[in-house]
C-alpha positions as MATLAB code, in Angstrom:
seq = 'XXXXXXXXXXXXXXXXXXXXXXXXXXXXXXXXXXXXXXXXXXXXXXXXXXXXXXXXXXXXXXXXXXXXXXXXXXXXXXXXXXX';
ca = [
       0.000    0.000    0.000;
       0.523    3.636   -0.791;
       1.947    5.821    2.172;
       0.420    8.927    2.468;
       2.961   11.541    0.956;
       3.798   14.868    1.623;
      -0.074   15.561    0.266;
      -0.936   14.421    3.760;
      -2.712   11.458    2.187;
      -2.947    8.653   -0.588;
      -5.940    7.000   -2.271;
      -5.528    4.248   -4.732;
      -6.129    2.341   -7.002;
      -6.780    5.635   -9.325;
      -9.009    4.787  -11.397;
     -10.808    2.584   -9.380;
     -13.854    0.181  -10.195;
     -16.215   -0.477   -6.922;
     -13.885    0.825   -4.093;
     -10.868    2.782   -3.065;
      -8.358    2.853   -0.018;
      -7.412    5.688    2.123;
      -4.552    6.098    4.291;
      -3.752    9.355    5.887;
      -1.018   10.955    7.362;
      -2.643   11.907   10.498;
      -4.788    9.675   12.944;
      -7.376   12.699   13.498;
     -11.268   11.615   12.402;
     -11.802   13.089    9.069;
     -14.660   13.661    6.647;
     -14.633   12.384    3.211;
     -16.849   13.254    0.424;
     -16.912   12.730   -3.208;
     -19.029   15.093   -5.801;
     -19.103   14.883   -9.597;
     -18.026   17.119  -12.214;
     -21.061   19.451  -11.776;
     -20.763   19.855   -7.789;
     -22.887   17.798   -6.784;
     -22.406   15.863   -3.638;
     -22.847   11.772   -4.497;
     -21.548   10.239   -1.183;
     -20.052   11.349    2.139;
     -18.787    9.809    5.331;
     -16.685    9.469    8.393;
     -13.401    8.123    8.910;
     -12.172    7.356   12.120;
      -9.504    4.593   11.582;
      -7.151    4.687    8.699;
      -6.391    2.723    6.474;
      -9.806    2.839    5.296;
     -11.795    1.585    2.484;
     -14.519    2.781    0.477;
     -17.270    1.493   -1.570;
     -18.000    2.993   -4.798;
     -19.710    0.298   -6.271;
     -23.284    2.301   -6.486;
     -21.365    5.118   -8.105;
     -21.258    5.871  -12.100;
     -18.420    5.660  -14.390;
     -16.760    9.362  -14.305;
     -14.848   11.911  -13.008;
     -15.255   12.828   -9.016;
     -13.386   15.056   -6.996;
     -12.200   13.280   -3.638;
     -12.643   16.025   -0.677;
     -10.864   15.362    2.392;
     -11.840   17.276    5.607;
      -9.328   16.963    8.465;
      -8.434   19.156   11.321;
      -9.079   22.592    9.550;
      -7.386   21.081    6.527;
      -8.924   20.047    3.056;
      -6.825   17.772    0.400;
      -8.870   17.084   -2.949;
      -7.786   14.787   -5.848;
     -10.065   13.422   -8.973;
     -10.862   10.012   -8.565;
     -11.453    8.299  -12.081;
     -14.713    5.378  -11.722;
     -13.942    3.178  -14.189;
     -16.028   -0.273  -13.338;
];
């Protein structure tokens, strides 16, 4: 597995086909979310213990931006669905 870089985290595989895995640099709860091209919000949830995994089987094929909320800080990467 990916350590999370000096980005303060990593998420692969990129692209992925019905679920991702998070690791983050810090152990601090954090809030993940993960909206389409057009801003619109198509999944969101807690993370408490990382590594982490997350489903994205009930999500379309396309293009997503990956927002992570954590301590006052917010890291965002596109996430390709490709299933």
């Amino acid at each position: 597995p990916q350590m999370a870089g000096s980005k303060g985290f990593a998420v692969y595989p990129n692209p992925a086909m019905d679920k991702v895995s998070l690791s983050l640099a810090s152990e601090a709860p954090a809030l993940i979310t993960f909206t389409d091209l057009m801003g619109k919000e198509v999944l969101r949830t807690a993370v408490s213990s990382v590594p982490t995994e997350i489903g994205l089987g009930h999500l379309a094929q396309g293009v997503y931006v990956l927002r992570i909320l954590q301590d006052g800080n917010t890291f965002m990467q596109k996430i390709v669905i490709s299933h």
